[in-house]
Coordinates of C-alpha atoms in Angstrom, one line a residue:
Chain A
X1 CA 5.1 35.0 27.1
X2 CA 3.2 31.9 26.0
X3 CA 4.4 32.1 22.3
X4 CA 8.1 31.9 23.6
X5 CA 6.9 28.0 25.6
X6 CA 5.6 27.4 22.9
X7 CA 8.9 27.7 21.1
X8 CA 10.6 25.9 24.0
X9 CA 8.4 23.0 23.4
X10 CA 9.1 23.2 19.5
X11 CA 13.0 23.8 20.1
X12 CA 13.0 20.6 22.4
X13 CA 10.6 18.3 19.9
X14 CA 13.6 19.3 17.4
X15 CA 16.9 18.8 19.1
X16 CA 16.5 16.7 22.1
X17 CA 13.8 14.3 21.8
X18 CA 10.7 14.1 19.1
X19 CA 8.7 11.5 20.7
X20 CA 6.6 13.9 22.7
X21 CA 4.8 13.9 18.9
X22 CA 3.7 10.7 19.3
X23 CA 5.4 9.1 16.3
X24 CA 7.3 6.4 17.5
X25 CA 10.7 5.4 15.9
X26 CA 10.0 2.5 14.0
X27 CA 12.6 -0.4 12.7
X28 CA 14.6 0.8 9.9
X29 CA 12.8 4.6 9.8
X30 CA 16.5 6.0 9.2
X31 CA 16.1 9.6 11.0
X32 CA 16.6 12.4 8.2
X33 CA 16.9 16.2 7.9
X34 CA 14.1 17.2 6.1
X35 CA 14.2 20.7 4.8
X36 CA 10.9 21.8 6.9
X37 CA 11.7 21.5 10.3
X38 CA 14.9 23.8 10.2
X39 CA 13.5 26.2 7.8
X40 CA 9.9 26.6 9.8
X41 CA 12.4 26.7 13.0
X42 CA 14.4 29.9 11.6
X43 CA 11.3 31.4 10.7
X44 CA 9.8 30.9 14.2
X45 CA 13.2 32.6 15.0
X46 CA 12.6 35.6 13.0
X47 CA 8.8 36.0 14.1
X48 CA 9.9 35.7 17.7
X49 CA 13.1 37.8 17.5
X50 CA 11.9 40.9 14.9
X51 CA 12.8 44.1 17.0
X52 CA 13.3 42.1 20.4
X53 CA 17.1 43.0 20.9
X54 CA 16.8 40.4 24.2
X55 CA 14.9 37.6 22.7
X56 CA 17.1 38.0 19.3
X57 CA 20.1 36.8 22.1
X58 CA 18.3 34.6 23.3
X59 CA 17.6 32.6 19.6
X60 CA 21.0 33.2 17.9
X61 CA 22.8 29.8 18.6
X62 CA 19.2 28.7 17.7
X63 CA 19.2 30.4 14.2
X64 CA 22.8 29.6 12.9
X65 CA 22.1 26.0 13.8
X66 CA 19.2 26.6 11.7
X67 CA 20.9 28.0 8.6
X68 CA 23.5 24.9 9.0
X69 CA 20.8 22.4 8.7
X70 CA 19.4 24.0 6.0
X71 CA 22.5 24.8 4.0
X72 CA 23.1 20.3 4.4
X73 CA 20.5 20.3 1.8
X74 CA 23.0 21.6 -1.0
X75 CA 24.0 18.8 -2.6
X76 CA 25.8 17.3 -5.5
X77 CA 28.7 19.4 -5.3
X78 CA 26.4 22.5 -5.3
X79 CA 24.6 21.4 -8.4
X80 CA 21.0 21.0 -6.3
X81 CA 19.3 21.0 -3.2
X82 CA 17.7 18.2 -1.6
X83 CA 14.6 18.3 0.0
X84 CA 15.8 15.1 2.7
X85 CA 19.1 14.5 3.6
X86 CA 20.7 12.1 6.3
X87 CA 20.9 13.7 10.1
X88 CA 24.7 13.7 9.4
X89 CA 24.2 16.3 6.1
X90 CA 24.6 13.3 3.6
X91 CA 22.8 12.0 0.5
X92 CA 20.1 9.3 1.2
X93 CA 19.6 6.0 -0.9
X94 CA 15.8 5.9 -3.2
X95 CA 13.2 8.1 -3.9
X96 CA 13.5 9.9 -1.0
X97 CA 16.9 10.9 -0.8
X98 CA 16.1 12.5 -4.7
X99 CA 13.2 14.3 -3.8
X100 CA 13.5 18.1 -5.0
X101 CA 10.6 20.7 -3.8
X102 CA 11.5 23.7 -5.7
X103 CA 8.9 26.1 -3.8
X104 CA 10.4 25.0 -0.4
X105 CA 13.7 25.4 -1.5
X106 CA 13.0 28.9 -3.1
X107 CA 11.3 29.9 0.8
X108 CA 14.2 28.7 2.6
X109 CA 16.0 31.0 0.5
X110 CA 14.6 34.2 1.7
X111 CA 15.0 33.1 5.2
X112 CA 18.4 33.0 4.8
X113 CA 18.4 36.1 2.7
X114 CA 16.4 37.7 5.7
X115 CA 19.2 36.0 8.4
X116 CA 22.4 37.1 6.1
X117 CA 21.0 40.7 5.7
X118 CA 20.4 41.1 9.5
X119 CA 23.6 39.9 9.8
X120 CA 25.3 41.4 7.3
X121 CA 27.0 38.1 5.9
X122 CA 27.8 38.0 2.8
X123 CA 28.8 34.8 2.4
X124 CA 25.4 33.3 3.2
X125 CA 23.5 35.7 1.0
X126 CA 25.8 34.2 -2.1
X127 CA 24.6 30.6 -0.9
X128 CA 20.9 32.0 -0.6
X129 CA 20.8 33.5 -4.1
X130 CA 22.8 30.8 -6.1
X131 CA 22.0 27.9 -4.2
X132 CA 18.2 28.6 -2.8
X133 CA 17.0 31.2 -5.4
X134 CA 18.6 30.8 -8.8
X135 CA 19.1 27.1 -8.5
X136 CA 15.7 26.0 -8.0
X137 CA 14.0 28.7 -9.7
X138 CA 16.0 27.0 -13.2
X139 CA 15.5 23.4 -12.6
X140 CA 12.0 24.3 -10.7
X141 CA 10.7 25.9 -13.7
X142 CA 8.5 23.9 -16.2
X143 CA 9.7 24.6 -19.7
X144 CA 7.1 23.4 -21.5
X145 CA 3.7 25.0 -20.1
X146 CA 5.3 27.5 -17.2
X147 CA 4.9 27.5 -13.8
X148 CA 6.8 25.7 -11.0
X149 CA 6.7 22.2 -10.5
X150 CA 5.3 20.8 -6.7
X151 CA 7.9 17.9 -7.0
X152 CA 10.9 16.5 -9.1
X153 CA 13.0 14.2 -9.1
X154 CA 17.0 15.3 -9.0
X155 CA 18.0 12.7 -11.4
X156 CA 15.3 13.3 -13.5
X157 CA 13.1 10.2 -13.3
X158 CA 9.1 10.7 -12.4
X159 CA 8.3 11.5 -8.7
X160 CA 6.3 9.4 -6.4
X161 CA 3.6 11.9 -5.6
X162 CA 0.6 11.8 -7.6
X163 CA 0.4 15.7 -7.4
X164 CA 3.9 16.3 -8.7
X165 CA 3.6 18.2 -11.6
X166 CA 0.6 20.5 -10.3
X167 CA 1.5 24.0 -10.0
X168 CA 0.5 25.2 -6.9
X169 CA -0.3 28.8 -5.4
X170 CA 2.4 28.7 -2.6
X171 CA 5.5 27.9 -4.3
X172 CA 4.8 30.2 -6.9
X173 CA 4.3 33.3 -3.6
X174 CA 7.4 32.3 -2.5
X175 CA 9.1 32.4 -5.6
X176 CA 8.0 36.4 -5.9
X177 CA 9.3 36.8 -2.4
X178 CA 12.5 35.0 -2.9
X179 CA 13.4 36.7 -6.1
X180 CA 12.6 40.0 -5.5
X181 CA 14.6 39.6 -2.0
X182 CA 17.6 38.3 -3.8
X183 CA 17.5 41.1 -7.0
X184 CA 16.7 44.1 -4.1
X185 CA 19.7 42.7 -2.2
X186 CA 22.3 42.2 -5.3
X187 CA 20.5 44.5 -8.0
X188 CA 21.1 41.6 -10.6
X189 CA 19.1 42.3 -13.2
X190 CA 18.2 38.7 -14.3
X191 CA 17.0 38.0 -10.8
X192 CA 14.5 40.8 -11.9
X193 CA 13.4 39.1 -15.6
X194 CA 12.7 35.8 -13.2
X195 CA 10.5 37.9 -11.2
X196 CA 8.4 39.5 -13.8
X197 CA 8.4 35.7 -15.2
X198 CA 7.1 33.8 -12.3
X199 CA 4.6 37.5 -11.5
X200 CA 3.3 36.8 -15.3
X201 CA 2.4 33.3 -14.6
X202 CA 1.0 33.7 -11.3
X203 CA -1.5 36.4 -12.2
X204 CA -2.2 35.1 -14.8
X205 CA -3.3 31.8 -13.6
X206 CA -4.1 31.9 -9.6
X207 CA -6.1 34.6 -8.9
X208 CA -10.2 34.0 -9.4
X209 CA -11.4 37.2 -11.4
X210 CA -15.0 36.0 -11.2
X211 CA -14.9 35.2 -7.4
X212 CA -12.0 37.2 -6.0
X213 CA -8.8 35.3 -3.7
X214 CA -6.5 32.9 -5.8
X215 CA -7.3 29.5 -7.0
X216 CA -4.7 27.4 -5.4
X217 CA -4.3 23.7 -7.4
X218 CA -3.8 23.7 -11.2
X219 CA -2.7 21.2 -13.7
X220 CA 0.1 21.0 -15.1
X221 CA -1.2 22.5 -18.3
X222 CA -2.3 25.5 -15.7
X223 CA -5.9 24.4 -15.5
X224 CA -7.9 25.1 -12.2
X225 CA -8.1 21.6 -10.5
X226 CA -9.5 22.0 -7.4
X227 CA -11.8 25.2 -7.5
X228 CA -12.1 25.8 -3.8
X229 CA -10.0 29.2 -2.3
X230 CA -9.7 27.9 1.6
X231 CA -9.1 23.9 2.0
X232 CA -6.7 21.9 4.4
X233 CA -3.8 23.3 3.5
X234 CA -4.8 26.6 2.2
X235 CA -5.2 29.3 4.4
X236 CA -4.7 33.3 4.9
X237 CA -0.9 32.6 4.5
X238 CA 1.3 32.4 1.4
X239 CA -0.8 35.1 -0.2
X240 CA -1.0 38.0 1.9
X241 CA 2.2 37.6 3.5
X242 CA 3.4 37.6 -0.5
X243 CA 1.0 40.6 -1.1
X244 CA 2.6 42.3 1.7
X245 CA 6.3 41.5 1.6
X246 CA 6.5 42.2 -2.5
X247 CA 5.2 45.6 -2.0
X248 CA 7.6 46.5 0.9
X249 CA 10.3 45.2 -1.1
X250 CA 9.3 47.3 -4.0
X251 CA 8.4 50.3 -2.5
X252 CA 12.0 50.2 -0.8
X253 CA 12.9 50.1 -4.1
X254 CA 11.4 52.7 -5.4
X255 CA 12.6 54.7 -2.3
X256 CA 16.2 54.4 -2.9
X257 CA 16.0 55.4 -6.3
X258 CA 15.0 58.7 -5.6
Chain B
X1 CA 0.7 -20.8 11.7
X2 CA 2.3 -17.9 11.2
X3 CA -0.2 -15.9 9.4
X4 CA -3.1 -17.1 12.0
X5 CA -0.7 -15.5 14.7
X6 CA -0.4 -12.7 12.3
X7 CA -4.1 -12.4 12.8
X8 CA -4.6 -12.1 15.9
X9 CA -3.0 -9.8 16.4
X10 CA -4.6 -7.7 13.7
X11 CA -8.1 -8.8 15.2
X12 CA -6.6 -6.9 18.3
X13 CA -5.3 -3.9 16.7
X14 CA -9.1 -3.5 15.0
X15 CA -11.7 -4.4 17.5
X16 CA -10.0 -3.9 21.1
X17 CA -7.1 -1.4 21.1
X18 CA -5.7 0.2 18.2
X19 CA -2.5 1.6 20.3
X20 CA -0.2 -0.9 19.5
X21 CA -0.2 0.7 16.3
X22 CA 1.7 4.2 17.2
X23 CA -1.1 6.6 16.4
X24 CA -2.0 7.9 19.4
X25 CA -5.5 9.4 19.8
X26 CA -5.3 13.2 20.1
X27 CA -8.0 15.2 21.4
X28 CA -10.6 16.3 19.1
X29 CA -10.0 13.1 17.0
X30 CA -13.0 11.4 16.2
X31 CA -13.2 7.5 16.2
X32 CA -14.6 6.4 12.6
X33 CA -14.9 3.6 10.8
X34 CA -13.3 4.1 7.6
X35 CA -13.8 1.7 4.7
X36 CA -10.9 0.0 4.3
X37 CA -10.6 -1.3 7.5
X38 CA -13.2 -3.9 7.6
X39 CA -12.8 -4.2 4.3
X40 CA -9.5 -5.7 3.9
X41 CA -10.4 -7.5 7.5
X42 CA -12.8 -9.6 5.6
X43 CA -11.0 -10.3 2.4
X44 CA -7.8 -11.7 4.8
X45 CA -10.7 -13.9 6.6
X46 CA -11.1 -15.0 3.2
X47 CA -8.1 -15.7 2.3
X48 CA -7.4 -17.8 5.4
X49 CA -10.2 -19.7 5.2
X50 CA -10.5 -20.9 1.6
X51 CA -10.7 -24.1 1.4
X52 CA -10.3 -24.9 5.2
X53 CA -13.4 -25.7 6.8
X54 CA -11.6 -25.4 10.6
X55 CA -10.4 -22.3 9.8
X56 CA -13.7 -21.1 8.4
X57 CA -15.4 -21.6 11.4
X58 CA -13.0 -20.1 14.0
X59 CA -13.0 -16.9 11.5
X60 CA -17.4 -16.8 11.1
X61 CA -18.0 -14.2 14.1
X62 CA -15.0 -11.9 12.4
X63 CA -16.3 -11.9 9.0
X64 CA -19.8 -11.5 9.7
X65 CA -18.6 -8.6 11.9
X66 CA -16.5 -7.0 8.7
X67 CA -19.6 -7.3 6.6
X68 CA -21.7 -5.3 9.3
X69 CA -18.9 -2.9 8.9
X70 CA -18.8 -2.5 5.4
X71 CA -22.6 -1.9 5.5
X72 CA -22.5 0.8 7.7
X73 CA -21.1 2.5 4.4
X74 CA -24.2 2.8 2.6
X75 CA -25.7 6.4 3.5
X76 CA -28.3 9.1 2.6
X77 CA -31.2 6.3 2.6
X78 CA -29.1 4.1 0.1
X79 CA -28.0 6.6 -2.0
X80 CA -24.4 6.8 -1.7
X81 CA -21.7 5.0 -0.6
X82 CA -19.4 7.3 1.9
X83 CA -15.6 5.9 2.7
X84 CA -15.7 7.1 6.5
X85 CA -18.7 7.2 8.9
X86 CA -19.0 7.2 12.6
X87 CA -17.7 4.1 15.2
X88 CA -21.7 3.9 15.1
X89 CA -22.4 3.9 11.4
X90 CA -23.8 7.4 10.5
X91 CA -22.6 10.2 8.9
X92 CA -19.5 12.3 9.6
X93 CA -19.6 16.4 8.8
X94 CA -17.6 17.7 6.9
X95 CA -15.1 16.9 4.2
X96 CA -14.0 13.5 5.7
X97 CA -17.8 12.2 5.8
X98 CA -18.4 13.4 2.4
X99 CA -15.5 11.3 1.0
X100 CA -16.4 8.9 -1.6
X101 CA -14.0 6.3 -3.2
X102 CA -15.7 4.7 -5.7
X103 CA -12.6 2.1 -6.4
X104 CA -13.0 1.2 -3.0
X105 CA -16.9 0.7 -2.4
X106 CA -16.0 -1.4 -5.9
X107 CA -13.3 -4.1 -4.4
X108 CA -15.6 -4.4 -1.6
X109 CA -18.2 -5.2 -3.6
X110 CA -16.6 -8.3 -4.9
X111 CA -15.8 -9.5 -1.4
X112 CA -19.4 -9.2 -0.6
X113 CA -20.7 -10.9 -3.7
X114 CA -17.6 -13.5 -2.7
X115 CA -19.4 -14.0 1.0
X116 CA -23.1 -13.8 -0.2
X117 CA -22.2 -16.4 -2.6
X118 CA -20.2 -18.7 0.2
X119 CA -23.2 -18.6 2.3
X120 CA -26.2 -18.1 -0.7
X121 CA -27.3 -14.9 1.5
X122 CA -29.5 -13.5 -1.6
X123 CA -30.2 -10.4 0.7
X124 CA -26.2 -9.4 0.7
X125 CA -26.0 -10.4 -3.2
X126 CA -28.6 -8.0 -3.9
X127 CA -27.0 -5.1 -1.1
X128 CA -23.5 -6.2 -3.1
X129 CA -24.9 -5.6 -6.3
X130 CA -27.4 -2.3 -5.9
X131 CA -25.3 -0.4 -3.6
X132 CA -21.7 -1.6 -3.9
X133 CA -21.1 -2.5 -7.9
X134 CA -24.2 -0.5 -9.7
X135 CA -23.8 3.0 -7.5
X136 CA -20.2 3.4 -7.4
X137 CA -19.9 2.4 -10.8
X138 CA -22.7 5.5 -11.7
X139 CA -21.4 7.7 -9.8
X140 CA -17.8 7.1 -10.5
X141 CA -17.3 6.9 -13.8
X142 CA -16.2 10.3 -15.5
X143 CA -18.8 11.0 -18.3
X144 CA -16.7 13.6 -20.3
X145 CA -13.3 11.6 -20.2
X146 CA -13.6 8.4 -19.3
X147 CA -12.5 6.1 -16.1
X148 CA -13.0 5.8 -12.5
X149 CA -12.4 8.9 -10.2
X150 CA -9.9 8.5 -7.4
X151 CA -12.4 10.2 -5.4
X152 CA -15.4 12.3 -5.5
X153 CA -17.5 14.3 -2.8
X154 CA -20.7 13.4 -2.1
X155 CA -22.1 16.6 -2.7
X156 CA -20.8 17.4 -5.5
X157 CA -18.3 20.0 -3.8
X158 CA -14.2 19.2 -4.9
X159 CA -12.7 16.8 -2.8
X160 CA -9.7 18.3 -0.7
X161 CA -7.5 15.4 -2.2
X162 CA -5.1 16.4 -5.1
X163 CA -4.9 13.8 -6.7
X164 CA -8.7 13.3 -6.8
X165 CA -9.6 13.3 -10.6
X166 CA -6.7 11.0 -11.4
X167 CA -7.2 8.2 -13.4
X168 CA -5.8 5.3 -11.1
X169 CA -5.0 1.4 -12.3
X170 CA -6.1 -0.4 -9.0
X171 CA -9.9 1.2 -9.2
X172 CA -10.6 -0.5 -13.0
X173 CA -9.0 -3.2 -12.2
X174 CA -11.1 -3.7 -9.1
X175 CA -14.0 -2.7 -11.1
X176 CA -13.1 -4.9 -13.9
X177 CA -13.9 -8.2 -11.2
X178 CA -16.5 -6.3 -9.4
X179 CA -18.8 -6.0 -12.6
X180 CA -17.7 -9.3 -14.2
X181 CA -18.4 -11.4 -10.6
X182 CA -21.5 -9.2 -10.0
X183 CA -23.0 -10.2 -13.9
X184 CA -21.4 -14.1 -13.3
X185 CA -23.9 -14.1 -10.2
X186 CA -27.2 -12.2 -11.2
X187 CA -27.2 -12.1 -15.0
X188 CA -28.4 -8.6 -15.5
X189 CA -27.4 -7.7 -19.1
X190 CA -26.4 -3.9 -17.9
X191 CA -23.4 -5.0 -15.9
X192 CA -21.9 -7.1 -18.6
X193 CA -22.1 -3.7 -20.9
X194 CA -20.3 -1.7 -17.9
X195 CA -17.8 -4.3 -18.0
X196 CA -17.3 -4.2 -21.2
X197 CA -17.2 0.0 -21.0
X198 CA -14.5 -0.5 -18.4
X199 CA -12.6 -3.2 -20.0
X200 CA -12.3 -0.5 -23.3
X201 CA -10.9 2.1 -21.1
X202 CA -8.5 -0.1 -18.8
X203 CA -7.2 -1.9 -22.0
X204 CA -6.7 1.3 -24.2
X205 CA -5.4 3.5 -21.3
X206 CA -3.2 1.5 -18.9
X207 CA -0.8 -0.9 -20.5
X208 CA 2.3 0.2 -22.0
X209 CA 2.5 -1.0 -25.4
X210 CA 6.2 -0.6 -25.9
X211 CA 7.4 -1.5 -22.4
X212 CA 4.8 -4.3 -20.8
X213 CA 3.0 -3.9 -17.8
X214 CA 0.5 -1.2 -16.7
X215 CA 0.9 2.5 -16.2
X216 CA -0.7 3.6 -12.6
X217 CA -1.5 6.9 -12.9
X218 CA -3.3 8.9 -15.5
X219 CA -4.5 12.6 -15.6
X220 CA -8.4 13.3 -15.8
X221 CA -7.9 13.1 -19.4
X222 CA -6.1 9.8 -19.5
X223 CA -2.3 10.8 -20.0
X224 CA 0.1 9.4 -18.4
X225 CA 1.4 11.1 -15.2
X226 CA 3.5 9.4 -13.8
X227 CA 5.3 6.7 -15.8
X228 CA 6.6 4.2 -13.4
X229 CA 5.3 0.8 -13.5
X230 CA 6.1 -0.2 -9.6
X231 CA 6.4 2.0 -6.9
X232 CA 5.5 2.5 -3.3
X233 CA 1.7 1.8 -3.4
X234 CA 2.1 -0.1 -7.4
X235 CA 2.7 -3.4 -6.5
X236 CA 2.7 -7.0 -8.2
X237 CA -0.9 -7.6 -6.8
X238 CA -3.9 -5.4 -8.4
X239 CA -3.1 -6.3 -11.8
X240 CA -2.5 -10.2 -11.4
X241 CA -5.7 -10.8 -9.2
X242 CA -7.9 -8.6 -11.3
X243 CA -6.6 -10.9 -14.5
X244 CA -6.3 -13.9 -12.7
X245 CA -9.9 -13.6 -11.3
X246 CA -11.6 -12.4 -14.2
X247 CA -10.1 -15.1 -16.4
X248 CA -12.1 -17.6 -13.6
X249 CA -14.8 -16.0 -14.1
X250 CA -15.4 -16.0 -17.7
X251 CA -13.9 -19.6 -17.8
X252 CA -16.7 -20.4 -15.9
X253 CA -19.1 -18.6 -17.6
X254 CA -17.9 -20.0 -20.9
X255 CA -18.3 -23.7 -19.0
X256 CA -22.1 -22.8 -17.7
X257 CA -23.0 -22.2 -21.2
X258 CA -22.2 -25.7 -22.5

């Protein structure tokens, strides 16, 4: 299967040796665990494993070292999660080391959701839904005009990014997939209220009702920035698979209440 | 000299073999000569050879070279300047040809004027002037706000960057010499007004009144954004040279009148 070389090309650019990516190490380039690479990994995981019995085998050590490197990004004594920590699970010095990405934080929450339920393991799906759910949903949340922010800072001083308080599309789709995950999987009813929060800002705010698709760059204030629906990082992703996970979540809620 | 070895070796990283740097070319990647290349080539030629006639002559070939470069930027029969064309100096499709940065066509409009006026080439001056200082400035300038664009598309279309509608120190204060050098060296009444619009916008939107310095980064409608005054591209170096430089320059225009 060419998807599963694939895989073994990704799995060796990760763990044994990325220079095959053609960014040399440079002097003083510290190497870091950064949130992407072990969530994108356990999603490759789940892609490559969903009702495979032999291939799921095949990926487990894969995906638990997966949901270890992810769960290095809580921090602080549990008070936040990190989008960059050190390869050992530690803090890093400067900007970097305080970066916080609530909409990536809130997506490696339902992949660990997804792991813990397959699994059946409990103690995971606490960490998911305190830690990668609630936690970055509260701080994540901009009091002031709504929305989620792209970037923050964990000790509160102003990002680096120029685009850090936009509100973009995908955070805010992962956000409805994250918190309808966590509330079908521990019926907590505030997990619920968040949902309807973020589904009230979202609708209100991304979708196009002249042109159709959702507008995927606002303003802080929740103005359309960049009015194009397809770009370089916008693609047929965040919002059909969104679409389509929020309405199998709900209709299996709606199913078990009968 | 240090800096001369320093150089050379840039000169080899620019015009024969770009490998050194770590950025291997992938397939599909287009060679293009973007902007700030040549740009920044010429105003380091400059820098070395101020005031060192030696110098100036082992560095001629290079910065007549840089200026060919830079040239290559003028587009769509003269009217636009484009941040990346082709290695051969036309168009690029797509997003990436359409880019326009009009800070950047700006700064290297000074260092034009700076070489026309080293060598009294009338026929650069007047390229400088036209197509380097009046257009960007036109077609940069935000008429319902205010301020320079980070970056625009030719077209008309959004640019893909984020950030693109910011409000950015380093393009007025670029702007700020370009205009001032530009009316120092021609006299045209118009681009002693611009500098003057410019100078009202800069000096009423950037510096912090209750902490010193400038602010970098503004919104489209000239709030701050981000409310640090150094960080990883805000140095101690746009500010300085565009005060130190335009202070010359009116010193001297001051002393011409007398």
């Amino acid at each position: 299967l060419e998807a599963e070389q694939m895989m073994e090309q990704l799995i060796h650019w990760v763990r044994v040796d990325g220079s095959g990516l053609g960014r040399p190490q440079l002097p003083g380039d510290v190497p870091t665990n950064s949130m992407a690479v072990p969530m994108m990994l356990l999603c490759l995981v789940q892609q490559l494993s969903e009702d495979r019995r032999g291939v799921e085998q095949k990926y487990a050590e894969l995906g638990s070292w997966c949901v270890q490197q992810i769960l290095q990004h809580v921090q602080r004594d549990g008070a936040a999660i990190l989008e960059n920590v050190s390869a050992d699970g530690s803090e890093l010095p400067g900007c970097l080391g305080r970066l916080q990405n609530p909409g990536h934080a809130l997506e490696a929450g339902w992949f660990l959701l997804q792991y813990a339920a397959e699994r059946g393991d409990e103690q995971i799906q606490t960490t998911a839904i305190q830690k990668f759910v609630e936690l970055p949903y509260e701080s994540g949340w901009d009091k002031a005009h709504g929305g989620l922010f792209y970037f923050l800072d964990v000790d509160g001083h102003c990002p680096t990014q120029l685009e850090w308080s936009m509100k973009l599309w995908w955070p805010h789709s992962e956000a409805l997939i994250a918190l309808l995950m966590a509330y079908s999987q521990s019926r907590k009813a505030e997990l619920l209220q968040s949902f309807f929060q973020v589904y009230e800002y979202t609708f209100s705010h991304f979708p196009d009702p002249a042109g159709g698709e959702w507008f995927g760059y606002l303003t802080q204030e929740g103005k359309v920035a960049l009015d194009f629906k397809g770009g370089p990082f916008k693609g047929f992703f965040h919002v059909p698979r969104c679409l389509y996970m929020c309405e199998r979540i709900l209709d299996d809620l709606l199913a078990s209440k009968e």
